[in-house]
Amino acid sequence: MVSGNPTQISSLSASASASGFKMSTLAGKDDCLAWAARDPSGVLSPYNFSRRAVGSDDVSLKITHCGICYADLIWTRNFHGDSKYPVVPGHEIAGIVKEVGSNVHRFKVGDHVGVGTYVNSCRSCEYCNDGQEVHCVKGSVYTFNAVDADGSITKGGYSSYIVAHERYCFMIPENYPLASAAPLLCAGITVYTPMVHHKMNQPGKSLGVIGLGGLGHMAVKFGKAFGLNVTIFSTSVSKKEEALSLLGANRFVVSSDQEQMKALAKSFDFIIDTASGDHPFDPYMSLLKTAGVLVLVGFPSEVKFSPGSLNIGNKTISGSVTGGTKVTQEMIDFCAAHKIYPNIEVIPIQYANEALERLIKKDVKYRFVIDIENSLK
């Protein structure tokens, strides 16, 4: 994801004001505890700041858990050159409502609620009106390191609480663990959205998943819940046992093994590509059936394939990012109903710097979640 440009921000500010979003006043007292990066080293350390006061349409959420996403690395370390320090990362947020504004009717104090990758949008364009705020034409405002409608810089979930407009909050069923809910808000929705959009929920169809990390392991879980025949493609043969036994994939293929790949030509209805490292695309396109779909949710530095890989066989290659508010709530409810839980490693916030280093090395199965409630003091 990339931050909105200044033109988007000013137009968003005007339209958000028109739709009732008031310029905020600070709650004061620097009472929000957090961990922040101060410079491109990305090193996190304790930091205090003020959240805005709770507005009439706002929910104030005591954060209990926050997932660690690769986006946290991108902006704490200024990979895109647009980091606004100090950066408080975190956009996989779960917690408990501690206060609601006078106009809030969807949530009450004590409810379990999540906040995902964005916290504002214009609320008036065709996409916002359709519950697809992530595609807001004026640019959705990301949960951290973005300029909000009031000119403030958003700060994420490596913090004790957050104030967000109720529209961008999601109900988490009481029986669903908050630690497990956090990674759904980015990793989960990033793969669920294109799977539903491209009708990958048809039992008996075949799904290939490229990459077995935070996103890939959720794609496997959703695929199995949808009744698909799921194959994992990975460069790491060491992941085979866990992929088959723990995650329940039907098949594991080492993608560098050309014989294994050739044997699967024209056999997949769908492929979800979660890999962000550079990799060839033609070998995977050759695995799709006629009219098959490959969806890219990772961010490699480039995408290259032969036109013949696309045109011959009437194939589709598509991209996707997280999801709108409508599909995000649907996904959370689906996970609760089908008892789908991310595989997580819960850590104290004091371990966040080590966790980010391990994330770079892909040394996590399959998502770190910070226990904010019990470790951020």
Coordinates of C-alpha atoms in Angstrom, one line a residue:
M1 CA 0.0 0.0 0.0
V2 CA 1.1 3.6 -0.6
S3 CA 0.0 6.7 1.1
G4 CA -2.4 9.1 -0.5
N5 CA -1.0 12.1 -2.4
P6 CA -1.5 15.8 -1.2
T7 CA -4.3 16.4 -3.7
Q8 CA -6.2 13.3 -2.5
I9 CA -5.7 14.5 1.1
S10 CA -7.1 18.0 0.6
S11 CA -10.1 16.8 -1.4
L12 CA -10.7 14.1 1.2
S13 CA -10.5 16.7 4.0
A14 CA -13.2 18.9 2.3
S15 CA -15.6 16.1 1.5
A16 CA -15.1 14.4 5.0
S17 CA -16.0 17.8 6.6
A18 CA -19.0 18.0 4.4
S19 CA -20.1 14.5 5.4
G20 CA -20.0 15.5 9.1
F21 CA -16.4 14.6 9.9
K22 CA -15.3 17.3 12.4
M23 CA -11.8 18.6 12.7
S24 CA -10.6 17.0 15.8
T25 CA -9.5 18.3 19.2
L26 CA -7.0 16.3 21.1
A27 CA -7.9 14.2 24.1
G28 CA -4.8 15.7 25.7
K29 CA -2.3 14.6 28.3
D30 CA -0.2 12.4 26.0
D31 CA -2.1 9.5 27.6
C32 CA -1.7 7.0 24.7
L33 CA 1.2 4.7 25.3
A34 CA 2.9 3.4 22.2
W35 CA 6.1 2.1 20.6
A36 CA 7.3 4.2 17.7
A37 CA 10.2 4.4 15.2
R38 CA 11.9 7.8 15.1
D39 CA 14.1 7.4 12.0
P40 CA 14.7 5.0 9.1
S41 CA 16.6 2.5 11.3
G42 CA 13.1 1.4 12.2
V43 CA 14.1 0.7 15.8
L44 CA 11.0 0.9 18.0
S45 CA 11.0 2.3 21.5
P46 CA 8.4 3.7 24.0
Y47 CA 6.5 6.8 23.0
N48 CA 3.6 8.8 24.4
F49 CA 1.2 10.9 22.4
S50 CA -2.4 12.2 22.4
R51 CA -5.3 10.7 20.4
R52 CA -8.1 12.9 19.3
A53 CA -11.1 13.3 21.6
V54 CA -14.0 11.0 21.0
G55 CA -16.3 12.6 18.4
S56 CA -20.0 11.9 18.0
D57 CA -19.5 9.1 15.5
D58 CA -16.3 7.7 17.1
V59 CA -15.4 4.6 18.9
S60 CA -12.6 4.5 21.5
L61 CA -11.0 1.1 21.6
K62 CA -8.7 -0.3 24.3
I63 CA -6.3 -2.3 22.2
T64 CA -5.6 -5.8 23.4
H65 CA -3.8 -7.2 20.4
C66 CA -2.1 -6.0 17.2
G67 CA -0.7 -8.2 14.4
I68 CA 2.6 -7.5 12.8
C69 CA 2.5 -7.0 9.0
Y70 CA 5.2 -6.4 6.4
A71 CA 3.7 -2.9 6.1
D72 CA 5.0 -2.1 9.5
L73 CA 8.5 -2.7 8.2
I74 CA 7.9 -0.6 5.0
W75 CA 7.0 2.5 6.9
T76 CA 9.1 2.2 10.1
R77 CA 12.1 1.9 7.8
N78 CA 11.0 4.4 5.1
F79 CA 11.2 1.9 2.2
H80 CA 8.9 4.1 0.1
G81 CA 10.6 7.4 1.1
D82 CA 7.3 8.8 2.6
S83 CA 7.6 7.9 6.3
K84 CA 6.4 10.6 8.7
Y85 CA 8.3 10.1 11.9
P86 CA 7.6 9.3 14.6
V87 CA 5.8 6.2 13.1
V88 CA 3.6 4.2 15.3
P89 CA 2.9 1.1 13.1
G90 CA 0.2 -1.6 13.3
H91 CA -3.0 -2.1 11.2
E92 CA -4.3 -5.4 12.5
I93 CA -6.0 -4.1 15.6
A94 CA -8.3 -5.9 18.0
G95 CA -9.6 -4.7 21.3
I96 CA -12.5 -3.8 23.6
V97 CA -14.7 -0.7 23.3
K98 CA -14.2 1.7 26.2
E99 CA -16.2 4.7 25.0
V100 CA -18.6 5.6 22.1
G101 CA -19.8 8.9 20.7
S102 CA -23.4 10.1 21.0
N103 CA -24.3 9.0 17.4
V104 CA -22.8 5.5 17.6
H105 CA -25.4 2.8 17.5
R106 CA -23.6 -0.2 16.1
F107 CA -21.2 -0.6 19.1
K108 CA -21.5 -0.3 22.9
V109 CA -18.9 -0.3 25.7
G110 CA -17.5 -3.8 26.2
D111 CA -17.9 -5.0 22.6
H112 CA -15.0 -6.7 20.9
V113 CA -14.0 -4.7 17.9
G114 CA -11.3 -4.6 15.2
V115 CA -9.8 -1.9 13.2
G116 CA -8.0 -2.7 9.9
T117 CA -5.8 -1.0 7.3
Y118 CA -7.7 2.3 6.9
V119 CA -9.6 4.7 9.2
N120 CA -11.2 7.2 6.9
S121 CA -12.4 7.8 3.4
C122 CA -14.6 10.4 1.6
R123 CA -17.8 8.5 2.4
S124 CA -19.5 9.9 -0.7
C125 CA -18.0 8.4 -3.8
E126 CA -19.4 5.3 -5.6
Y127 CA -17.0 2.9 -3.9
C128 CA -17.6 4.3 -0.4
N129 CA -21.4 4.1 -1.1
D130 CA -20.9 0.5 -2.0
G131 CA -19.0 -0.5 1.1
Q132 CA -15.7 -0.6 -0.8
E133 CA -14.0 2.2 1.0
V134 CA -10.5 0.8 0.3
H135 CA -11.0 2.0 -3.3
C136 CA -12.3 5.5 -2.3
V137 CA -11.6 7.8 -5.3
K138 CA -10.1 10.4 -3.0
G139 CA -7.9 7.9 -1.3
S140 CA -8.7 6.0 1.9
V141 CA -6.7 7.2 4.9
Y142 CA -4.4 4.4 6.2
T143 CA -4.4 3.5 9.8
F144 CA -0.8 4.7 10.3
N145 CA 1.6 7.1 8.6
A146 CA -1.1 8.8 6.7
V147 CA -2.6 12.4 6.7
D148 CA -6.1 12.3 8.1
A149 CA -8.9 14.8 7.2
D150 CA -7.9 17.0 10.1
G151 CA -4.3 17.2 9.0
S152 CA -3.0 14.9 11.8
I153 CA -0.7 12.0 11.1
T154 CA -2.4 8.6 11.8
K155 CA -0.8 6.4 14.4
G156 CA -1.5 2.6 14.5
G157 CA -2.0 -0.3 16.8
Y158 CA 1.3 -0.6 18.6
S159 CA -0.4 1.6 21.2
S160 CA -2.8 1.4 24.2
Y161 CA -5.9 2.7 22.5
I162 CA -7.3 4.1 19.2
V163 CA -10.1 6.4 18.3
A164 CA -11.8 5.6 15.0
H165 CA -15.1 6.5 13.2
E166 CA -17.5 3.6 13.7
R167 CA -17.7 3.0 10.0
Y168 CA -14.2 1.6 10.0
C169 CA -14.7 -0.6 13.0
F170 CA -15.7 -4.3 12.9
M171 CA -17.6 -6.4 15.3
I172 CA -15.7 -9.4 16.5
P173 CA -18.0 -12.2 17.9
E174 CA -17.5 -12.7 21.6
N175 CA -16.5 -16.4 21.2
Y176 CA -13.7 -15.5 18.7
P177 CA -10.3 -14.9 20.4
L178 CA -9.1 -11.3 20.1
A179 CA -5.5 -12.5 19.5
S180 CA -6.7 -14.6 16.5
A181 CA -8.9 -11.8 15.2
A182 CA -6.1 -9.3 14.7
P183 CA -4.4 -10.9 11.7
L184 CA -7.8 -11.2 9.9
L185 CA -7.8 -7.4 9.5
C186 CA -5.0 -7.4 6.9
A187 CA -3.6 -10.9 6.2
G188 CA -7.1 -12.5 6.2
I189 CA -9.0 -9.9 4.3
T190 CA -6.3 -9.5 1.7
V191 CA -6.9 -13.1 0.4
Y192 CA -10.6 -13.4 1.3
T193 CA -11.6 -10.4 -0.8
P194 CA -10.3 -11.7 -4.2
M195 CA -11.4 -15.2 -3.4
V196 CA -15.0 -14.1 -3.0
H197 CA -14.8 -11.6 -5.9
H198 CA -13.5 -14.2 -8.3
K199 CA -15.9 -16.9 -7.0
M200 CA -13.2 -19.1 -5.6
N201 CA -15.8 -20.4 -3.2
Q202 CA -17.1 -23.1 -5.4
P203 CA -16.6 -26.6 -3.8
G204 CA -14.6 -29.0 -5.9
K205 CA -12.6 -26.4 -7.8
S206 CA -8.8 -26.4 -7.7
L207 CA -6.8 -23.6 -6.0
G208 CA -3.1 -23.0 -6.1
V209 CA -1.5 -20.8 -3.4
I210 CA 2.0 -19.3 -4.1
G211 CA 3.9 -18.6 -1.0
L212 CA 3.3 -19.9 2.5
G213 CA 3.4 -16.9 4.9
G214 CA 0.9 -14.8 6.7
L215 CA -1.3 -14.3 3.6
G216 CA -0.6 -17.7 2.1
H217 CA -1.6 -19.8 5.1
M218 CA -4.9 -17.9 5.4
A219 CA -5.6 -18.6 1.7
V220 CA -5.1 -22.3 2.4
K221 CA -7.6 -22.1 5.3
F222 CA -10.2 -20.3 3.3
G223 CA -9.7 -22.6 0.4
K224 CA -10.3 -25.6 2.5
A225 CA -13.4 -24.0 4.2
F226 CA -14.8 -23.3 0.7
G227 CA -14.4 -27.0 -0.3
L228 CA -11.5 -26.4 -2.8
N229 CA -8.7 -28.8 -3.7
V230 CA -5.7 -26.8 -2.4
T231 CA -2.1 -27.0 -3.6
I232 CA 0.7 -25.0 -2.1
F233 CA 3.6 -23.8 -4.2
S234 CA 6.7 -22.9 -2.2
T235 CA 10.5 -22.6 -2.7
S236 CA 11.0 -24.1 0.8
V237 CA 10.7 -27.9 0.9
S238 CA 11.1 -27.6 4.7
K239 CA 7.5 -26.3 4.8
K240 CA 6.0 -29.5 3.2
E241 CA 5.2 -31.5 6.3
E242 CA 3.4 -28.6 8.1
A243 CA 1.6 -27.5 4.9
L244 CA 0.0 -31.0 4.5
S245 CA -0.5 -32.0 8.1
L246 CA -1.1 -28.8 10.0
L247 CA -2.8 -26.6 7.4
G248 CA -4.5 -29.5 5.6
A249 CA -3.4 -28.7 2.0
N250 CA -4.1 -31.5 -0.5
R251 CA -0.7 -31.1 -2.2
F252 CA 2.7 -29.4 -1.8
V253 CA 4.8 -28.5 -4.8
V254 CA 8.4 -27.2 -4.8
S255 CA 8.0 -24.5 -7.4
S256 CA 11.6 -24.8 -8.7
D257 CA 11.0 -28.5 -9.6
Q258 CA 10.2 -28.3 -13.3
E259 CA 9.0 -31.9 -13.5
Q260 CA 6.5 -31.3 -10.8
M261 CA 5.3 -28.1 -12.4
K262 CA 4.9 -29.6 -15.9
A263 CA 2.8 -32.4 -14.5
L264 CA 0.2 -29.9 -13.3
A265 CA -0.2 -28.0 -16.6
K266 CA -3.7 -26.7 -17.2
S267 CA -5.1 -28.1 -14.0
F268 CA -6.0 -25.1 -11.8
D269 CA -9.1 -23.0 -11.8
F270 CA -7.6 -20.4 -9.6
I271 CA -4.1 -19.3 -8.3
I272 CA -3.5 -16.8 -5.5
D273 CA 0.0 -15.3 -5.6
T274 CA 1.0 -14.0 -2.2
A275 CA 4.8 -13.9 -2.9
S276 CA 6.4 -10.5 -2.7
G277 CA 9.9 -11.7 -3.8
D278 CA 10.6 -11.5 -7.6
H279 CA 9.5 -14.7 -9.4
P280 CA 8.6 -15.8 -12.9
F281 CA 4.9 -15.7 -13.9
D282 CA 4.8 -17.8 -17.1
P283 CA 5.3 -21.1 -15.3
Y284 CA 2.3 -20.4 -13.1
M285 CA 0.1 -19.1 -15.9
S286 CA 0.7 -22.4 -17.7
L287 CA -0.9 -24.2 -14.8
L288 CA -4.3 -22.5 -15.2
K289 CA -7.2 -24.1 -17.0
T290 CA -8.9 -22.3 -19.8
A291 CA -10.5 -19.2 -18.3
G292 CA -8.5 -19.6 -15.2
V293 CA -7.7 -16.7 -12.9
L294 CA -4.4 -15.7 -11.2
V295 CA -4.7 -13.0 -8.5
L296 CA -1.7 -11.1 -7.3
V297 CA -1.9 -9.9 -3.7
G298 CA 1.9 -9.6 -3.1
F299 CA 4.1 -6.8 -4.3
P300 CA 7.1 -8.0 -6.3
S301 CA 9.2 -5.3 -7.9
E302 CA 7.9 -6.2 -11.4
V303 CA 5.4 -8.5 -13.1
K304 CA 6.5 -10.0 -16.4
F305 CA 4.9 -12.6 -18.5
S306 CA 4.4 -13.5 -22.2
P307 CA 1.2 -12.3 -23.9
G308 CA 0.7 -15.8 -25.0
S309 CA 0.5 -17.0 -21.4
L310 CA -2.6 -14.7 -21.0
N311 CA -4.3 -14.8 -24.4
I312 CA -4.0 -18.5 -25.2
G313 CA -6.6 -20.1 -23.0
N314 CA -8.5 -16.9 -22.2
K315 CA -6.8 -16.4 -18.9
T316 CA -7.1 -13.6 -16.4
I317 CA -4.5 -12.0 -14.2
S318 CA -5.9 -9.6 -11.5
G319 CA -4.7 -7.6 -8.5
S320 CA -6.2 -7.0 -5.2
V321 CA -5.6 -5.2 -1.9
T322 CA -7.4 -5.5 1.4
G323 CA -11.2 -5.1 1.3
G324 CA -14.1 -2.8 2.0
T325 CA -16.0 -2.6 5.2
K326 CA -18.8 -4.9 3.9
V327 CA -16.6 -7.8 2.9
T328 CA -14.4 -7.4 6.0
Q329 CA -17.3 -7.9 8.4
E330 CA -18.5 -10.8 6.3
M331 CA -15.0 -12.4 6.5
I332 CA -14.8 -12.0 10.3
D333 CA -18.3 -13.6 10.7
F334 CA -17.2 -16.5 8.3
C335 CA -14.1 -17.2 10.3
A336 CA -16.1 -17.3 13.6
A337 CA -18.8 -19.6 12.0
H338 CA -16.3 -22.0 10.5
K339 CA -13.8 -21.8 13.4
I340 CA -11.0 -20.6 11.1
Y341 CA -8.1 -19.2 13.1
P342 CA -4.7 -17.8 11.9
N343 CA -1.6 -19.6 13.2
I344 CA 0.0 -17.0 15.4
E345 CA 3.0 -16.5 17.7
V346 CA 1.9 -14.1 20.5
I347 CA 4.7 -11.8 21.8
P348 CA 5.1 -8.9 24.2
I349 CA 5.7 -5.5 22.7
Q350 CA 9.3 -5.5 24.1
Y351 CA 10.0 -8.2 21.5
A352 CA 8.7 -6.2 18.5
N353 CA 12.1 -5.2 17.1
E354 CA 13.3 -8.9 17.1
A355 CA 10.0 -9.9 15.6
L356 CA 10.4 -7.5 12.7
E357 CA 13.9 -8.9 12.1
R358 CA 12.5 -12.4 12.1
L359 CA 9.8 -11.3 9.7
I360 CA 12.5 -10.2 7.2
K361 CA 13.9 -13.7 7.4
K362 CA 10.5 -15.3 7.1
D363 CA 11.0 -16.9 10.4
V364 CA 7.4 -16.9 11.7
K365 CA 4.6 -19.4 11.5
Y366 CA 2.6 -17.6 10.4
R367 CA 1.8 -14.2 12.0
F368 CA 3.2 -12.4 15.0
V369 CA 0.6 -10.9 17.3
I370 CA 1.6 -8.4 20.0
D371 CA -0.1 -8.8 23.4
I372 CA -0.7 -5.1 23.9
E373 CA -2.9 -5.5 26.9
N374 CA -0.4 -7.4 29.0
S375 CA 2.9 -6.0 27.9
L376 CA 2.4 -2.3 27.0
K377 CA 2.8 -0.5 30.4

